[in-house]
Amino acid sequence: MSDAGQWCLIESDPGVFTELIRAFNVQGTQVEEVWSLDDQTLEELKPVYGLIFLFKWQGGNDSSRLHPEADLSVDENVYFAKQVINNACATQAILSILLNCPTIDLGAELDNFKDFTRLFDPYDKGLAITNSELIRGVHNSFARSDPFFLDQTDQSSSEKEDIFHFISYVPVQGALYELDGLSNGPVNLGPCTGDNWLEKVRPVIQERMSRYTSAEIRFNLLALIKNREDVYRTRIGEIDERMRHASNTNNSSELMQLSEERDQLLQRIEMEKVKFKRYERENSLRKHNFIQFIYNIIRILAERGELQAHIEYARKEMSKRIKDRAEKKKGESGSKN
Amino acid sequence: MATSLFPTPVPRRKYPVEFKAGKLKRDGNTNWLKADERKGLGDDQLMHFYWKDRKNNAVEDDLILFPEEAEFIRVEQCTTGRVYLLNFKSSSRKLFFWMQDAKDDKDEENVAKVNRLINDPQAGLAESRQQQTATSEAGSGVQTTESNLGFTSEQLGNLRNILSGIQVPDVSLVDVLTPSAIGPLLNNPEIASALFPHLPANIERSPEELAAVIQSPQFAQALQSLSIALQSGQLGPLLSQLGLDPSAGNGVEAFLRAIQEQANRRHRDHEDENTEDHSGDRMEED
């Protein structure tokens, strides 16, 4: 059990986020990673509720605001919560979209939460999120099932602690907003419609991506989208309608084309099912306590007299790594002279 | 004046704290002299830290320590334990020692006394007079050889590394339990059966699934987490649960060693049972 109030680190993974949202009882959505913003990719993802940038500032990297603060007039229609706890970052990013989309079925608990905190100022909204036992509980259930809740930072980080940060983009009531967790309020980027907001946001995101890439800042770009299987099934329904019409008018070429489309959609539904099975499996591995498993493997190796050899191998690997790191550091300081 | 257990040619002065320790030289060569480390007031009423050769009682080091000038601390990186450092705060001078009293139960106490005497000589002396602790356990019975004082060559290597300032690396379980190390085991039906109960509930019990699990990023993550947790030294309760000595978990190598020793012990016990059965002319128990 984690300490009351403690937020654990969770992985930045679409599978984690998709299941996280479902654990909140939110219906009909999923999270996908976005690799490119070209038309085709975006078309495939529609309808998109919002986009999320997730960053990790490597400890000590003091590149604060890479975006000048625009007019921060308070907009009561936009739900904006300040980021209060580092580890809560990803969940808060997702909420920043969910709580701004009236068309999403949030389920009773999040609906209540949204209502209850609607008139709080951004900081208090952030506090409410971090103090919410429901939200924190669901978030923490996706952390690794360690029997020891040490305050672990991301393992890939070396010495200093990492800072997590999110920036979300979401259309709200005819305007495109940027919600930066570390900022003081939402930023209005201009008018948009439900259809064209992705085109409007594309240059903004591309500019950020190139800036972060050149500054070597690691990031994920995620999209909160409508559940794909639902979308495909709806399309299949439309196609069935048209196929009925086509067969009535004996339009065989149209029928064939529609039939092909239908098959493709069925294939995609299958792929979605496979993907969700994979998410389920990965999440159960993530949450599983492997201590007994690991202990038994080691015990078996010890009984077979094979353990020592693997320890020696591990020592060599570690020495190699330390040496490489030292040489890398030397190289870097040398080139600065 | 308390007399020591064994007669010595030189009359012994009573020191507030003394213990046996070997001194380690920084150039990597270790000094194998058995020696006593003593602290006490010299004739000049200042706090002295002596290191003497026990054979001839000659004083090799005589340091005068002013309060707050130095601290006597344990070297955590040395997993063999019992290596201590007299660290001078004002200069970069460092003296390494390792405890040679056969039992280590007084180590902490001695270290605390040393630090007390350095920083607050009057209080430290008063305390020690009350306790009358002067004499160390001379000749506690265990003979250590001159050559390496019971350390393996690997441990010596580690100590040399510490002295030359290289950080002693602990291994990561990720490198020990690699897929190529474990993979072959999983084809053995007995081993696979032993591992099935410890898989997540919704994973199919098959050798193929076992192989997939140990190659998964989530498993690697679990190995990483456990390695880090072991290095924190906080896993005493967990170790007890596994039937291991709770103090054995300071680092991954220590953990692995403890499991190996446990396996060796069980093997010996099993063997003993077998020989007993044979000699007792009983039916072998299963």
PDB file of C-alpha atoms in Angstrom, chain B residues 87-244:
ATOM      1  CA  ASN B  87      37.914  11.388   7.178  1.00  0.00           C
ATOM      2  CA  PHE B  88      39.509  14.779   7.663  1.00  0.00           C
ATOM      3  CA  LYS B  89      37.066  17.500   6.884  1.00  0.00           C
ATOM      4  CA  SER B  90      39.535  20.288   6.413  1.00  0.00           C
ATOM      5  CA  SER B  91      41.986  18.452   4.222  1.00  0.00           C
ATOM      6  CA  SER B  92      41.573  15.616   1.792  1.00  0.00           C
ATOM      7  CA  ARG B  93      43.405  13.265   4.081  1.00  0.00           C
ATOM      8  CA  LYS B  94      41.787   9.912   4.465  1.00  0.00           C
ATOM      9  CA  LEU B  95      42.827   6.928   6.493  1.00  0.00           C
ATOM     10  CA  PHE B  96      41.145   3.606   5.951  1.00  0.00           C
ATOM     11  CA  PHE B  97      40.929   0.893   8.554  1.00  0.00           C
ATOM     12  CA  TRP B  98      39.210  -2.371   8.902  1.00  0.00           C
ATOM     13  CA  MET B  99      38.022  -3.878  12.115  1.00  0.00           C
ATOM     14  CA  GLN B 100      39.812  -6.990  13.178  1.00  0.00           C
ATOM     15  CA  ASP B 101      38.160  -7.891  16.419  1.00  0.00           C
ATOM     16  CA  ALA B 102      36.801 -11.320  15.732  1.00  0.00           C
ATOM     17  CA  LYS B 103      33.263 -10.244  16.522  1.00  0.00           C
ATOM     18  CA  ASP B 104      31.756  -7.141  15.031  1.00  0.00           C
ATOM     19  CA  ASP B 105      29.184  -6.476  17.715  1.00  0.00           C
ATOM     20  CA  LYS B 106      31.281  -3.758  19.282  1.00  0.00           C
ATOM     21  CA  ASP B 107      32.029  -1.977  16.007  1.00  0.00           C
ATOM     22  CA  GLU B 108      29.198   0.502  16.171  1.00  0.00           C
ATOM     23  CA  GLU B 109      29.886   1.220  19.796  1.00  0.00           C
ATOM     24  CA  ASN B 110      33.566   1.798  19.175  1.00  0.00           C
ATOM     25  CA  VAL B 111      32.902   4.032  16.222  1.00  0.00           C
ATOM     26  CA  ALA B 112      30.418   6.099  18.204  1.00  0.00           C
ATOM     27  CA  LYS B 113      32.954   6.461  20.996  1.00  0.00           C
ATOM     28  CA  VAL B 114      35.658   7.563  18.596  1.00  0.00           C
ATOM     29  CA  ASN B 115      33.458  10.222  17.110  1.00  0.00           C
ATOM     30  CA  ARG B 116      32.382  11.379  20.529  1.00  0.00           C
ATOM     31  CA  LEU B 117      35.948  11.647  21.709  1.00  0.00           C
ATOM     32  CA  ILE B 118      36.949  13.602  18.638  1.00  0.00           C
ATOM     33  CA  ASN B 119      34.167  16.108  18.903  1.00  0.00           C
ATOM     34  CA  ASP B 120      33.635  16.406  22.605  1.00  0.00           C
ATOM     35  CA  PRO B 121      36.670  15.076  24.403  1.00  0.00           C
ATOM     36  CA  GLN B 122      35.556  15.963  27.896  1.00  0.00           C
ATOM     37  CA  ALA B 123      32.196  14.290  27.560  1.00  0.00           C
ATOM     38  CA  GLY B 124      33.688  11.324  25.802  1.00  0.00           C
ATOM     39  CA  LEU B 125      36.274  10.782  28.476  1.00  0.00           C
ATOM     40  CA  ALA B 126      33.736  11.138  31.234  1.00  0.00           C
ATOM     41  CA  GLU B 127      31.531   8.556  29.616  1.00  0.00           C
ATOM     42  CA  SER B 128      34.312   6.106  29.110  1.00  0.00           C
ATOM     43  CA  ARG B 129      35.525   6.451  32.657  1.00  0.00           C
ATOM     44  CA  GLN B 130      32.066   5.528  33.793  1.00  0.00           C
ATOM     45  CA  GLN B 131      31.981   2.517  31.568  1.00  0.00           C
ATOM     46  CA  GLN B 132      35.581   1.485  32.196  1.00  0.00           C
ATOM     47  CA  THR B 133      35.788   0.079  28.788  1.00  0.00           C
ATOM     48  CA  ALA B 134      39.472   0.394  28.093  1.00  0.00           C
ATOM     49  CA  THR B 135      40.592  -3.020  27.114  1.00  0.00           C
ATOM     50  CA  SER B 136      39.735  -4.581  23.837  1.00  0.00           C
ATOM     51  CA  GLU B 137      39.277  -8.276  23.668  1.00  0.00           C
ATOM     52  CA  ALA B 138      42.835  -9.349  23.333  1.00  0.00           C
ATOM     53  CA  GLY B 139      43.171 -12.734  21.853  1.00  0.00           C
ATOM     54  CA  SER B 140      39.532 -13.638  21.443  1.00  0.00           C
ATOM     55  CA  GLY B 141      40.614 -16.969  20.244  1.00  0.00           C
ATOM     56  CA  VAL B 142      40.221 -16.655  16.538  1.00  0.00           C
ATOM     57  CA  GLN B 143      43.481 -16.717  14.725  1.00  0.00           C
ATOM     58  CA  THR B 144      43.581 -14.822  11.513  1.00  0.00           C
ATOM     59  CA  THR B 145      46.381 -15.425   9.126  1.00  0.00           C
ATOM     60  CA  GLU B 146      48.835 -12.753   8.253  1.00  0.00           C
ATOM     61  CA  SER B 147      48.285 -13.112   4.568  1.00  0.00           C
ATOM     62  CA  ASN B 148      44.810 -11.913   3.811  1.00  0.00           C
ATOM     63  CA  LEU B 149      42.892 -11.890   7.036  1.00  0.00           C
ATOM     64  CA  GLY B 150      40.108 -13.975   5.647  1.00  0.00           C
ATOM     65  CA  PHE B 151      39.164 -11.828   2.692  1.00  0.00           C
ATOM     66  CA  THR B 152      38.819 -13.387  -0.720  1.00  0.00           C
ATOM     67  CA  SER B 153      40.798 -12.015  -3.589  1.00  0.00           C
ATOM     68  CA  GLU B 154      37.647 -10.511  -5.002  1.00  0.00           C
ATOM     69  CA  GLN B 155      36.975  -8.639  -1.798  1.00  0.00           C
ATOM     70  CA  LEU B 156      40.528  -7.441  -1.740  1.00  0.00           C
ATOM     71  CA  GLY B 157      40.119  -6.179  -5.254  1.00  0.00           C
ATOM     72  CA  ASN B 158      37.064  -4.262  -4.140  1.00  0.00           C
ATOM     73  CA  LEU B 159      38.946  -2.707  -1.278  1.00  0.00           C
ATOM     74  CA  ARG B 160      41.725  -1.649  -3.574  1.00  0.00           C
ATOM     75  CA  ASN B 161      39.164  -0.004  -5.783  1.00  0.00           C
ATOM     76  CA  ILE B 162      37.686   1.892  -2.887  1.00  0.00           C
ATOM     77  CA  LEU B 163      41.051   3.135  -1.844  1.00  0.00           C
ATOM     78  CA  SER B 164      41.887   4.409  -5.274  1.00  0.00           C
ATOM     79  CA  GLY B 165      38.581   6.208  -5.363  1.00  0.00           C
ATOM     80  CA  ILE B 166      36.838   3.982  -7.849  1.00  0.00           C
ATOM     81  CA  GLN B 167      33.256   3.376  -6.982  1.00  0.00           C
ATOM     82  CA  VAL B 168      32.612  -0.283  -6.323  1.00  0.00           C
ATOM     83  CA  PRO B 169      29.805  -1.240  -8.662  1.00  0.00           C
ATOM     84  CA  ASP B 170      27.055  -3.529  -7.626  1.00  0.00           C
ATOM     85  CA  VAL B 171      25.603  -5.659 -10.375  1.00  0.00           C
ATOM     86  CA  SER B 172      22.125  -5.315 -11.776  1.00  0.00           C
ATOM     87  CA  LEU B 173      19.735  -8.243 -11.820  1.00  0.00           C
ATOM     88  CA  VAL B 174      19.020  -7.345 -15.432  1.00  0.00           C
ATOM     89  CA  ASP B 175      22.539  -8.510 -16.311  1.00  0.00           C
ATOM     90  CA  VAL B 176      22.376 -11.605 -14.131  1.00  0.00           C
ATOM     91  CA  LEU B 177      18.997 -12.938 -15.214  1.00  0.00           C
ATOM     92  CA  THR B 178      19.359 -12.338 -18.932  1.00  0.00           C
ATOM     93  CA  PRO B 179      17.089 -14.225 -21.347  1.00  0.00           C
ATOM     94  CA  SER B 180      20.058 -16.284 -22.467  1.00  0.00           C
ATOM     95  CA  ALA B 181      20.851 -17.169 -18.865  1.00  0.00           C
ATOM     96  CA  ILE B 182      17.315 -18.206 -17.949  1.00  0.00           C
ATOM     97  CA  GLY B 183      15.955 -19.283 -21.337  1.00  0.00           C
ATOM     98  CA  PRO B 184      17.459 -22.762 -21.421  1.00  0.00           C
ATOM     99  CA  LEU B 185      16.083 -23.535 -17.959  1.00  0.00           C
ATOM    100  CA  LEU B 186      12.515 -22.979 -19.065  1.00  0.00           C
ATOM    101  CA  ASN B 187      12.472 -26.006 -21.326  1.00  0.00           C
ATOM    102  CA  ASN B 188      12.935 -28.190 -18.292  1.00  0.00           C
ATOM    103  CA  PRO B 189       9.400 -29.235 -17.277  1.00  0.00           C
ATOM    104  CA  GLU B 190      10.246 -29.435 -13.583  1.00  0.00           C
ATOM    105  CA  ILE B 191      11.662 -25.940 -13.549  1.00  0.00           C
ATOM    106  CA  ALA B 192       8.770 -24.579 -15.574  1.00  0.00           C
ATOM    107  CA  SER B 193       6.281 -26.109 -13.127  1.00  0.00           C
ATOM    108  CA  ALA B 194       8.142 -24.560 -10.241  1.00  0.00           C
ATOM    109  CA  LEU B 195       7.760 -21.141 -11.851  1.00  0.00           C
ATOM    110  CA  PHE B 196       4.151 -21.328 -13.089  1.00  0.00           C
ATOM    111  CA  PRO B 197       2.578 -20.512  -9.711  1.00  0.00           C
ATOM    112  CA  HIS B 198       4.436 -17.202  -9.673  1.00  0.00           C
ATOM    113  CA  LEU B 199       3.144 -15.902 -12.985  1.00  0.00           C
ATOM    114  CA  PRO B 200       0.280 -13.407 -13.185  1.00  0.00           C
ATOM    115  CA  ALA B 201      -3.096 -15.161 -13.049  1.00  0.00           C
ATOM    116  CA  ASN B 202      -4.162 -14.419 -16.590  1.00  0.00           C
ATOM    117  CA  ILE B 203      -1.016 -15.690 -18.273  1.00  0.00           C
ATOM    118  CA  GLU B 204      -1.197 -19.143 -19.794  1.00  0.00           C
ATOM    119  CA  ARG B 205       0.990 -21.720 -18.064  1.00  0.00           C
ATOM    120  CA  SER B 206       3.301 -22.819 -20.815  1.00  0.00           C
ATOM    121  CA  PRO B 207       7.050 -22.732 -21.546  1.00  0.00           C
ATOM    122  CA  GLU B 208       6.406 -20.372 -24.455  1.00  0.00           C
ATOM    123  CA  GLU B 209       4.625 -17.903 -22.222  1.00  0.00           C
ATOM    124  CA  LEU B 210       7.401 -18.164 -19.647  1.00  0.00           C
ATOM    125  CA  ALA B 211       9.896 -17.290 -22.340  1.00  0.00           C
ATOM    126  CA  ALA B 212       7.766 -14.344 -23.455  1.00  0.00           C
ATOM    127  CA  VAL B 213       7.461 -13.071 -19.897  1.00  0.00           C
ATOM    128  CA  ILE B 214      11.174 -13.089 -19.158  1.00  0.00           C
ATOM    129  CA  GLN B 215      11.808 -11.208 -22.376  1.00  0.00           C
ATOM    130  CA  SER B 216       9.162  -8.596 -21.700  1.00  0.00           C
ATOM    131  CA  PRO B 217      10.080  -5.002 -20.850  1.00  0.00           C
ATOM    132  CA  GLN B 218       7.852  -5.267 -17.784  1.00  0.00           C
ATOM    133  CA  PHE B 219       9.961  -8.107 -16.398  1.00  0.00           C
ATOM    134  CA  ALA B 220      13.156  -6.164 -17.078  1.00  0.00           C
ATOM    135  CA  GLN B 221      11.583  -3.252 -15.243  1.00  0.00           C
ATOM    136  CA  ALA B 222      10.817  -5.491 -12.277  1.00  0.00           C
ATOM    137  CA  LEU B 223      14.445  -6.652 -12.204  1.00  0.00           C
ATOM    138  CA  GLN B 224      15.603  -3.049 -12.284  1.00  0.00           C
ATOM    139  CA  SER B 225      13.259  -2.031  -9.475  1.00  0.00           C
ATOM    140  CA  LEU B 226      14.335  -4.886  -7.296  1.00  0.00           C
ATOM    141  CA  SER B 227      18.017  -4.131  -7.909  1.00  0.00           C
ATOM    142  CA  ILE B 228      17.547  -0.540  -6.880  1.00  0.00           C
ATOM    143  CA  ALA B 229      15.530  -1.524  -3.830  1.00  0.00           C
ATOM    144  CA  LEU B 230      18.215  -4.001  -2.771  1.00  0.00           C
ATOM    145  CA  GLN B 231      20.837  -1.305  -3.017  1.00  0.00           C
ATOM    146  CA  SER B 232      18.816   0.870  -0.701  1.00  0.00           C
ATOM    147  CA  GLY B 233      19.259  -1.736   1.989  1.00  0.00           C
ATOM    148  CA  GLN B 234      15.655  -1.396   3.103  1.00  0.00           C
ATOM    149  CA  LEU B 235      14.448  -4.827   2.184  1.00  0.00           C
ATOM    150  CA  GLY B 236      15.019  -6.608   5.491  1.00  0.00           C
ATOM    151  CA  PRO B 237      11.390  -7.729   5.908  1.00  0.00           C
ATOM    152  CA  LEU B 238      11.250  -9.062   2.375  1.00  0.00           C
ATOM    153  CA  LEU B 239      14.429 -11.055   2.888  1.00  0.00           C
ATOM    154  CA  SER B 240      13.057 -12.599   6.059  1.00  0.00           C
ATOM    155  CA  GLN B 241       9.999 -13.661   4.118  1.00  0.00           C
ATOM    156  CA  LEU B 242      12.228 -15.488   1.678  1.00  0.00           C
ATOM    157  CA  GLY B 243      13.991 -17.289   4.506  1.00  0.00           C
ATOM    158  CA  LEU B 244      17.129 -15.188   4.179  1.00  0.00           C
TER     159      LEU B 244
END
